[in-house]
PDB file of C-alpha atoms in Angstrom:
ATOM      1  CA  UNK A   1     -41.319-100.426  35.947  1.00 53.00           C
ATOM      2  CA  UNK A   2     -38.472 -99.086  33.815  1.00 50.00           C
ATOM      3  CA  UNK A   3     -36.079 -96.938  35.882  1.00 51.00           C
ATOM      4  CA  UNK A   4     -35.937 -93.297  34.880  1.00 52.00           C
ATOM      5  CA  UNK A   5     -32.634 -91.575  34.104  1.00 48.00           C
ATOM      6  CA  UNK A   6     -31.669 -88.549  36.162  1.00 51.00           C
ATOM      7  CA  UNK A   7     -30.151 -86.906  33.080  1.00 51.00           C
ATOM      8  CA  UNK A   8     -32.258 -84.529  31.033  1.00 48.00           C
ATOM      9  CA  UNK A   9     -32.790 -85.561  27.434  1.00 50.00           C
ATOM     10  CA  UNK A  10     -30.274 -84.009  25.056  1.00 50.00           C
ATOM     11  CA  UNK A  11     -31.523 -81.295  22.760  1.00 50.00           C
ATOM     12  CA  UNK A  12     -30.559 -81.261  19.107  1.00 48.00           C
ATOM     13  CA  UNK A  13     -27.626 -78.929  18.573  1.00 50.00           C
ATOM     14  CA  UNK A  14     -28.490 -75.777  16.670  1.00 51.00           C
ATOM     15  CA  UNK A  15     -26.261 -74.860  13.725  1.00 48.00           C
ATOM     16  CA  UNK A  16     -24.198 -71.719  14.339  1.00 48.00           C
ATOM     17  CA  UNK A  17     -25.789 -68.525  13.106  1.00 48.00           C
ATOM     18  CA  UNK A  18     -24.451 -67.362   9.799  1.00 47.00           C
ATOM     19  CA  UNK A  19     -23.010 -63.896   9.461  1.00 43.00           C
ATOM     20  CA  UNK A  20     -24.615 -62.179   6.485  1.00 42.00           C
ATOM     21  CA  UNK A  21     -22.163 -61.883   3.647  1.00 42.00           C
ATOM     22  CA  UNK A  22     -21.049 -58.354   2.826  1.00 38.00           C
ATOM     23  CA  UNK A  23     -22.268 -57.127  -0.524  1.00 37.00           C
ATOM     24  CA  UNK A  24     -19.622 -57.207  -3.211  1.00 39.00           C
ATOM     25  CA  UNK A  25     -18.263 -53.810  -4.259  1.00 36.00           C
ATOM     26  CA  UNK A  26     -19.301 -52.473  -7.637  1.00 34.00           C
ATOM     27  CA  UNK A  27     -17.392 -54.061 -10.503  1.00 34.00           C
ATOM     28  CA  UNK A  28     -14.219 -52.145 -11.102  1.00 31.00           C
ATOM     29  CA  UNK A  29     -14.106 -50.523  -7.659  1.00 30.00           C
ATOM     30  CA  UNK A  30     -10.781 -50.522  -5.842  1.00 30.00           C
ATOM     31  CA  UNK A  31     -10.545 -48.623  -2.582  1.00 32.00           C
ATOM     32  CA  UNK A  32      -8.936 -48.703   0.833  1.00 32.00           C
ATOM     33  CA  UNK A  33     -11.816 -46.836   2.424  1.00 34.00           C
ATOM     34  CA  UNK A  34     -15.586 -46.991   2.254  1.00 33.00           C
ATOM     35  CA  UNK A  35     -16.081 -44.143  -0.177  1.00 34.00           C
ATOM     36  CA  UNK A  36     -18.563 -45.054  -2.948  1.00 35.00           C
ATOM     37  CA  UNK A  37     -16.531 -45.889  -6.032  1.00 36.00           C
ATOM     38  CA  UNK A  38     -16.883 -44.808  -9.633  1.00 38.00           C
ATOM     39  CA  UNK A  39     -18.728 -46.895 -12.171  1.00 35.00           C
ATOM     40  CA  UNK A  40     -16.302 -47.746 -14.934  1.00 34.00           C
ATOM     41  CA  UNK A  41     -14.014 -50.362 -16.388  1.00 33.00           C
ATOM     42  CA  UNK A  42     -11.952 -52.853 -14.427  1.00 39.00           C
ATOM     43  CA  UNK A  43      -8.276 -52.072 -14.037  1.00 41.00           C
ATOM     44  CA  UNK A  44      -6.683 -54.421 -16.549  1.00 45.00           C
ATOM     45  CA  UNK A  45      -3.250 -52.900 -17.161  1.00 52.00           C
ATOM     46  CA  UNK A  46      -0.242 -54.542 -15.561  1.00 54.00           C
ATOM     47  CA  UNK A  47       0.636 -52.940 -12.230  1.00 64.00           C
ATOM     48  CA  UNK A  48       4.123 -54.478 -12.042  1.00 69.00           C
ATOM     49  CA  UNK A  49       6.534 -52.101 -13.808  1.00 82.00           C
ATOM     50  CA  UNK A  50       9.502 -49.967 -12.816  1.00 90.00           C
ATOM     51  CA  UNK A  51       9.742 -47.594 -15.793  1.00 92.00           C
ATOM     52  CA  UNK A  52       7.363 -45.835 -18.148  1.00 93.00           C
ATOM     53  CA  UNK A  53       8.880 -43.746 -20.914  1.00 92.00           C
ATOM     54  CA  UNK A  54      11.575 -41.586 -19.333  1.00 94.00           C
ATOM     55  CA  UNK A  55      10.020 -41.932 -15.883  1.00 96.00           C
ATOM     56  CA  UNK A  56      11.756 -44.166 -13.333  1.00 95.00           C
ATOM     57  CA  UNK A  57      11.273 -45.769  -9.911  1.00 94.00           C
ATOM     58  CA  UNK A  58       7.514 -46.333 -10.290  1.00 94.00           C
ATOM     59  CA  UNK A  59       5.601 -47.034  -7.081  1.00 94.00           C
ATOM     60  CA  UNK A  60       1.952 -48.086  -7.288  1.00 93.00           C
ATOM     61  CA  UNK A  61      -0.326 -45.614  -5.489  1.00 89.00           C
ATOM     62  CA  UNK A  62      -3.704 -47.082  -6.400  1.00 85.00           C
ATOM     63  CA  UNK A  63      -5.939 -48.677  -9.003  1.00 82.00           C
ATOM     64  CA  UNK A  64      -9.438 -47.750 -10.104  1.00 71.00           C
ATOM     65  CA  UNK A  65     -12.043 -48.068 -12.785  1.00 64.00           C
ATOM     66  CA  UNK A  66     -10.077 -46.395 -15.585  1.00 70.00           C
ATOM     67  CA  UNK A  67      -6.510 -47.535 -14.842  1.00 79.00           C
ATOM     68  CA  UNK A  68      -3.690 -47.348 -12.294  1.00 89.00           C
ATOM     69  CA  UNK A  69      -1.755 -44.478 -10.698  1.00 90.00           C
ATOM     70  CA  UNK A  70       1.970 -44.475  -9.900  1.00 94.00           C
ATOM     71  CA  UNK A  71       4.421 -42.205  -8.144  1.00 95.00           C
ATOM     72  CA  UNK A  72       7.546 -41.827 -10.262  1.00 96.00           C
ATOM     73  CA  UNK A  73      10.742 -39.864 -10.736  1.00 97.00           C
ATOM     74  CA  UNK A  74      11.184 -37.523 -13.697  1.00 97.00           C
ATOM     75  CA  UNK A  75      14.995 -37.671 -14.074  1.00 95.00           C
ATOM     76  CA  UNK A  76      15.133 -34.788 -16.558  1.00 94.00           C
ATOM     77  CA  UNK A  77      13.921 -32.358 -13.871  1.00 94.00           C
ATOM     78  CA  UNK A  78      14.737 -34.493 -10.810  1.00 95.00           C
ATOM     79  CA  UNK A  79      11.217 -34.221  -9.403  1.00 96.00           C
ATOM     80  CA  UNK A  80       8.537 -36.613  -8.199  1.00 96.00           C
ATOM     81  CA  UNK A  81       5.406 -36.883 -10.349  1.00 96.00           C
ATOM     82  CA  UNK A  82       2.207 -38.904 -10.506  1.00 94.00           C
ATOM     83  CA  UNK A  83       1.370 -40.989 -13.600  1.00 93.00           C
ATOM     84  CA  UNK A  84      -2.068 -42.294 -14.536  1.00 89.00           C
ATOM     85  CA  UNK A  85      -1.883 -45.241 -16.948  1.00 90.00           C
ATOM     86  CA  UNK A  86      -5.194 -45.951 -18.672  1.00 86.00           C
ATOM     87  CA  UNK A  87      -6.758 -49.293 -19.632  1.00 81.00           C
ATOM     88  CA  UNK A  88      -8.057 -48.867 -23.155  1.00 77.00           C
ATOM     89  CA  UNK A  89      -5.669 -49.162 -26.113  1.00 75.00           C
ATOM     90  CA  UNK A  90      -8.107 -48.671 -28.993  1.00 80.00           C
ATOM     91  CA  UNK A  91      -7.188 -46.054 -31.607  1.00 82.00           C
ATOM     92  CA  UNK A  92     -10.396 -44.116 -30.926  1.00 75.00           C
ATOM     93  CA  UNK A  93      -9.781 -44.021 -27.190  1.00 76.00           C
ATOM     94  CA  UNK A  94      -6.134 -42.966 -27.554  1.00 78.00           C
ATOM     95  CA  UNK A  95      -7.054 -40.129 -29.924  1.00 77.00           C
ATOM     96  CA  UNK A  96      -9.793 -38.811 -27.644  1.00 71.00           C
ATOM     97  CA  UNK A  97      -7.677 -39.248 -24.524  1.00 76.00           C
ATOM     98  CA  UNK A  98      -4.792 -37.320 -26.092  1.00 79.00           C
ATOM     99  CA  UNK A  99      -7.065 -34.402 -27.019  1.00 73.00           C
ATOM    100  CA  UNK A 100      -8.582 -34.384 -23.556  1.00 71.00           C
ATOM    101  CA  UNK A 101      -5.149 -34.470 -21.883  1.00 79.00           C
ATOM    102  CA  UNK A 102      -4.122 -31.472 -23.996  1.00 79.00           C
ATOM    103  CA  UNK A 103      -7.302 -29.627 -23.035  1.00 74.00           C
ATOM    104  CA  UNK A 104      -6.601 -30.292 -19.335  1.00 77.00           C
ATOM    105  CA  UNK A 105      -2.980 -29.181 -19.746  1.00 84.00           C
ATOM    106  CA  UNK A 106      -4.246 -25.766 -20.819  1.00 81.00           C
ATOM    107  CA  UNK A 107      -5.987 -25.303 -17.472  1.00 85.00           C
ATOM    108  CA  UNK A 108      -4.220 -22.879 -15.199  1.00 85.00           C
ATOM    109  CA  UNK A 109      -5.581 -22.928 -11.668  1.00 92.00           C
ATOM    110  CA  UNK A 110      -3.917 -23.529  -8.307  1.00 93.00           C
ATOM    111  CA  UNK A 111      -7.038 -25.540  -7.405  1.00 95.00           C
ATOM    112  CA  UNK A 112      -6.647 -28.161 -10.157  1.00 93.00           C
ATOM    113  CA  UNK A 113      -3.938 -30.795 -10.440  1.00 91.00           C
ATOM    114  CA  UNK A 114      -1.481 -29.727 -13.145  1.00 91.00           C
ATOM    115  CA  UNK A 115      -0.838 -31.979 -16.163  1.00 91.00           C
ATOM    116  CA  UNK A 116       2.804 -32.077 -17.318  1.00 93.00           C
ATOM    117  CA  UNK A 117       3.054 -34.670 -20.064  1.00 92.00           C
ATOM    118  CA  UNK A 118       1.272 -37.266 -22.196  1.00 90.00           C
ATOM    119  CA  UNK A 119       2.529 -40.486 -23.767  1.00 90.00           C
ATOM    120  CA  UNK A 120       1.948 -44.168 -24.491  1.00 89.00           C
ATOM    121  CA  UNK A 121       3.574 -47.205 -22.900  1.00 90.00           C
ATOM    122  CA  UNK A 122       6.133 -48.665 -25.312  1.00 88.00           C
ATOM    123  CA  UNK A 123       5.211 -52.289 -24.596  1.00 87.00           C
ATOM    124  CA  UNK A 124       1.402 -52.151 -24.427  1.00 85.00           C
ATOM    125  CA  UNK A 125       0.587 -48.770 -26.060  1.00 85.00           C
ATOM    126  CA  UNK A 126      -1.663 -47.896 -23.125  1.00 89.00           C
ATOM    127  CA  UNK A 127      -1.986 -44.090 -22.941  1.00 90.00           C
ATOM    128  CA  UNK A 128      -0.883 -42.241 -19.838  1.00 92.00           C
ATOM    129  CA  UNK A 129      -0.538 -38.707 -18.583  1.00 90.00           C
ATOM    130  CA  UNK A 130       1.879 -37.241 -16.067  1.00 94.00           C
ATOM    131  CA  UNK A 131       0.742 -34.775 -13.418  1.00 92.00           C
ATOM    132  CA  UNK A 132       1.948 -33.068 -10.284  1.00 92.00           C
ATOM    133  CA  UNK A 133       2.304 -35.268  -7.236  1.00 93.00           C
ATOM    134  CA  UNK A 134       0.177 -33.910  -4.416  1.00 91.00           C
ATOM    135  CA  UNK A 135       1.573 -34.519  -0.955  1.00 90.00           C
ATOM    136  CA  UNK A 136      -1.459 -34.799   1.252  1.00 91.00           C
ATOM    137  CA  UNK A 137      -4.671 -36.765   1.480  1.00 93.00           C
ATOM    138  CA  UNK A 138      -8.128 -36.821  -0.022  1.00 93.00           C
ATOM    139  CA  UNK A 139     -11.244 -35.525   1.700  1.00 95.00           C
ATOM    140  CA  UNK A 140     -12.419 -39.141   1.866  1.00 94.00           C
ATOM    141  CA  UNK A 141      -9.343 -40.085   3.894  1.00 94.00           C
ATOM    142  CA  UNK A 142      -9.734 -37.010   6.101  1.00 94.00           C
ATOM    143  CA  UNK A 143     -13.390 -37.878   6.726  1.00 93.00           C
ATOM    144  CA  UNK A 144     -12.455 -41.391   7.744  1.00 93.00           C
ATOM    145  CA  UNK A 145     -10.077 -39.988  10.350  1.00 92.00           C
ATOM    146  CA  UNK A 146     -12.050 -36.969  11.586  1.00 88.00           C
ATOM    147  CA  UNK A 147     -15.654 -38.113  11.305  1.00 89.00           C
ATOM    148  CA  UNK A 148     -16.866 -34.722  10.056  1.00 92.00           C
ATOM    149  CA  UNK A 149     -15.639 -31.196   9.332  1.00 95.00           C
ATOM    150  CA  UNK A 150     -16.571 -27.960  11.043  1.00 95.00           C
ATOM    151  CA  UNK A 151     -18.678 -25.372   9.223  1.00 97.00           C
ATOM    152  CA  UNK A 152     -15.713 -22.972   8.648  1.00 96.00           C
ATOM    153  CA  UNK A 153     -13.634 -25.872   7.294  1.00 96.00           C
ATOM    154  CA  UNK A 154     -16.390 -26.910   4.893  1.00 97.00           C
ATOM    155  CA  UNK A 155     -16.860 -23.337   3.649  1.00 97.00           C
ATOM    156  CA  UNK A 156     -13.120 -23.079   2.953  1.00 97.00           C
ATOM    157  CA  UNK A 157     -12.986 -26.424   1.131  1.00 97.00           C
ATOM    158  CA  UNK A 158     -16.072 -25.725  -0.988  1.00 97.00           C
ATOM    159  CA  UNK A 159     -14.894 -22.239  -1.918  1.00 98.00           C
ATOM    160  CA  UNK A 160     -11.514 -23.493  -3.123  1.00 97.00           C
ATOM    161  CA  UNK A 161     -12.992 -26.490  -4.958  1.00 97.00           C
ATOM    162  CA  UNK A 162     -15.509 -24.171  -6.640  1.00 97.00           C
ATOM    163  CA  UNK A 163     -12.636 -21.979  -7.838  1.00 96.00           C
ATOM    164  CA  UNK A 164     -11.051 -25.002  -9.510  1.00 95.00           C
ATOM    165  CA  UNK A 165     -14.320 -26.118 -11.088  1.00 96.00           C
ATOM    166  CA  UNK A 166     -14.988 -22.595 -12.354  1.00 96.00           C
ATOM    167  CA  UNK A 167     -11.645 -22.680 -14.200  1.00 94.00           C
ATOM    168  CA  UNK A 168     -12.495 -26.079 -15.712  1.00 93.00           C
ATOM    169  CA  UNK A 169     -15.981 -24.981 -16.741  1.00 93.00           C
ATOM    170  CA  UNK A 170     -14.601 -21.832 -18.355  1.00 92.00           C
ATOM    171  CA  UNK A 171     -12.380 -24.102 -20.478  1.00 88.00           C
ATOM    172  CA  UNK A 172     -15.382 -26.240 -21.450  1.00 88.00           C
ATOM    173  CA  UNK A 173     -14.543 -29.198 -19.186  1.00 89.00           C
ATOM    174  CA  UNK A 174     -17.157 -30.861 -16.945  1.00 90.00           C
ATOM    175  CA  UNK A 175     -15.564 -33.109 -14.307  1.00 89.00           C
ATOM    176  CA  UNK A 176     -18.585 -35.465 -13.828  1.00 88.00           C
ATOM    177  CA  UNK A 177     -17.168 -37.268 -10.772  1.00 89.00           C
ATOM    178  CA  UNK A 178     -16.834 -34.730  -7.962  1.00 94.00           C
ATOM    179  CA  UNK A 179     -16.769 -36.463  -4.565  1.00 95.00           C
ATOM    180  CA  UNK A 180     -14.574 -36.479  -1.428  1.00 95.00           C
ATOM    181  CA  UNK A 181     -12.158 -38.996  -2.961  1.00 92.00           C
ATOM    182  CA  UNK A 182     -11.464 -36.649  -5.898  1.00 92.00           C
ATOM    183  CA  UNK A 183     -10.731 -33.537  -3.859  1.00 96.00           C
ATOM    184  CA  UNK A 184      -7.276 -33.488  -2.312  1.00 95.00           C
ATOM    185  CA  UNK A 185      -5.927 -31.491   0.613  1.00 95.00           C
ATOM    186  CA  UNK A 186      -2.212 -30.772   0.280  1.00 92.00           C
ATOM    187  CA  UNK A 187       0.161 -30.723   3.223  1.00 90.00           C
ATOM    188  CA  UNK A 188      -0.867 -27.148   4.134  1.00 90.00           C
ATOM    189  CA  UNK A 189      -4.603 -27.768   3.751  1.00 90.00           C
ATOM    190  CA  UNK A 190      -5.220 -26.249   0.301  1.00 94.00           C
ATOM    191  CA  UNK A 191      -7.629 -27.919  -2.127  1.00 96.00           C
ATOM    192  CA  UNK A 192      -6.736 -29.596  -5.427  1.00 95.00           C
ATOM    193  CA  UNK A 193      -9.420 -31.109  -7.673  1.00 94.00           C
ATOM    194  CA  UNK A 194      -8.100 -34.348  -9.207  1.00 89.00           C
ATOM    195  CA  UNK A 195      -9.079 -37.268 -11.468  1.00 82.00           C
ATOM    196  CA  UNK A 196     -10.647 -35.939 -14.656  1.00 79.00           C
ATOM    197  CA  UNK A 197     -10.759 -39.516 -15.958  1.00 70.00           C
ATOM    198  CA  UNK A 198     -14.409 -39.382 -17.055  1.00 75.00           C
ATOM    199  CA  UNK A 199     -14.592 -35.651 -17.759  1.00 76.00           C
ATOM    200  CA  UNK A 200     -16.618 -34.311 -20.686  1.00 78.00           C
ATOM    201  CA  UNK A 201     -14.792 -31.840 -22.895  1.00 78.00           C
ATOM    202  CA  UNK A 202     -16.934 -29.395 -24.844  1.00 73.00           C
ATOM    203  CA  UNK A 203     -16.076 -26.841 -27.542  1.00 58.00           C
ATOM    204  CA  UNK A 204     -15.933 -29.302 -30.412  1.00 50.00           C
ATOM    205  CA  UNK A 205     -13.627 -31.850 -28.743  1.00 46.00           C
ATOM    206  CA  UNK A 206     -14.921 -35.426 -28.765  1.00 47.00           C
ATOM    207  CA  UNK A 207     -15.476 -36.556 -25.171  1.00 48.00           C
ATOM    208  CA  UNK A 208     -13.429 -39.362 -23.692  1.00 48.00           C
ATOM    209  CA  UNK A 209     -16.699 -41.063 -22.787  1.00 51.00           C
ATOM    210  CA  UNK A 210     -20.087 -41.056 -24.475  1.00 53.00           C
ATOM    211  CA  UNK A 211     -22.000 -37.955 -23.285  1.00 50.00           C
ATOM    212  CA  UNK A 212     -24.996 -39.940 -22.034  1.00 51.00           C
ATOM    213  CA  UNK A 213     -23.029 -42.907 -20.652  1.00 57.00           C
ATOM    214  CA  UNK A 214     -23.794 -43.780 -17.026  1.00 60.00           C
ATOM    215  CA  UNK A 215     -20.419 -43.117 -15.436  1.00 64.00           C
ATOM    216  CA  UNK A 216     -19.620 -41.575 -12.089  1.00 68.00           C
ATOM    217  CA  UNK A 217     -20.372 -42.273  -8.435  1.00 79.00           C
ATOM    218  CA  UNK A 218     -24.108 -42.856  -7.804  1.00 82.00           C
ATOM    219  CA  UNK A 219     -24.147 -41.184  -4.368  1.00 86.00           C
ATOM    220  CA  UNK A 220     -22.972 -37.896  -5.936  1.00 90.00           C
ATOM    221  CA  UNK A 221     -24.605 -38.018  -9.371  1.00 87.00           C
ATOM    222  CA  UNK A 222     -27.130 -35.381 -10.409  1.00 85.00           C
ATOM    223  CA  UNK A 223     -30.565 -36.704 -11.440  1.00 84.00           C
ATOM    224  CA  UNK A 224     -29.923 -35.937 -15.113  1.00 82.00           C
ATOM    225  CA  UNK A 225     -26.777 -38.104 -14.991  1.00 80.00           C
ATOM    226  CA  UNK A 226     -28.698 -41.015 -13.516  1.00 81.00           C
ATOM    227  CA  UNK A 227     -31.258 -40.742 -16.296  1.00 78.00           C
ATOM    228  CA  UNK A 228     -28.540 -40.782 -18.958  1.00 76.00           C
ATOM    229  CA  UNK A 229     -28.984 -37.210 -20.173  1.00 79.00           C
ATOM    230  CA  UNK A 230     -26.221 -34.924 -21.419  1.00 80.00           C
ATOM    231  CA  UNK A 231     -24.832 -32.927 -18.497  1.00 85.00           C
ATOM    232  CA  UNK A 232     -23.197 -29.535 -18.084  1.00 90.00           C
ATOM    233  CA  UNK A 233     -21.385 -27.713 -15.292  1.00 93.00           C
ATOM    234  CA  UNK A 234     -24.485 -27.810 -13.082  1.00 94.00           C
ATOM    235  CA  UNK A 235     -23.852 -31.528 -12.449  1.00 93.00           C
ATOM    236  CA  UNK A 236     -20.494 -30.629 -10.863  1.00 95.00           C
ATOM    237  CA  UNK A 237     -22.118 -27.958  -8.691  1.00 96.00           C
ATOM    238  CA  UNK A 238     -24.737 -30.477  -7.539  1.00 95.00           C
ATOM    239  CA  UNK A 239     -22.024 -33.025  -6.645  1.00 96.00           C
ATOM    240  CA  UNK A 240     -20.015 -30.370  -4.818  1.00 97.00           C
ATOM    241  CA  UNK A 241     -23.090 -29.518  -2.728  1.00 96.00           C
ATOM    242  CA  UNK A 242     -23.515 -33.178  -1.801  1.00 96.00           C
ATOM    243  CA  UNK A 243     -19.833 -33.330  -0.909  1.00 97.00           C
ATOM    244  CA  UNK A 244     -20.324 -30.393   1.463  1.00 96.00           C
ATOM    245  CA  UNK A 245     -23.299 -32.145   3.076  1.00 96.00           C
ATOM    246  CA  UNK A 246     -21.191 -35.291   3.491  1.00 95.00           C
ATOM    247  CA  UNK A 247     -18.399 -33.322   5.161  1.00 95.00           C
ATOM    248  CA  UNK A 248     -20.822 -31.788   7.660  1.00 95.00           C
ATOM    249  CA  UNK A 249     -22.572 -35.021   8.620  1.00 90.00           C
TER     250      UNK A 249
END
């Protein structure tokens, strides 16, 4: 008889389990946190520059669907500012963007980021606008650190954000992308509404984007925006309500 081996037969090695791949972020999204990003165009402008017009010492703060944002020095007034340099260089876009920047510059509210200047890059002709530099953090960043806000904190944030939106709506401007990432808290905790990059300007001014274009952040978009309908200030109120819910949970 054939002698039996004392060793157990070897089993076929199983391949290591694969870790499911993370879904790719939406095209054009650039973020350091997990906040849902805006639907828009990819950032295509060069991020490597040190000057823009009279502004010096540019430092890249971030990039998103519509362009890039820098911190810079305004030497004429010796103050720090923020500059948003846009992607599109078409004549139609530049004309609409200039009119929208002027409409935003007319806004006067302590709850909205103030626009100082408008221009075009000398080398690429990309339009840009200059605004106040807010020293603080966004609600999205605060949420990432805190987990959630208390009820009194949420009431305070929503009240101040609503004051800013009321000023914009009175001027015929609908933000269209209200979310935690677009509401800033300055270094003393006051609210500033920022990033009117896809805003709709009424009162006879051509909008920067097509009125029924699907642009915004899906998690905070009103149903009429998702269906491609023309929106009004109620879409901002809806998004602000969802932002409050997000802060509480």
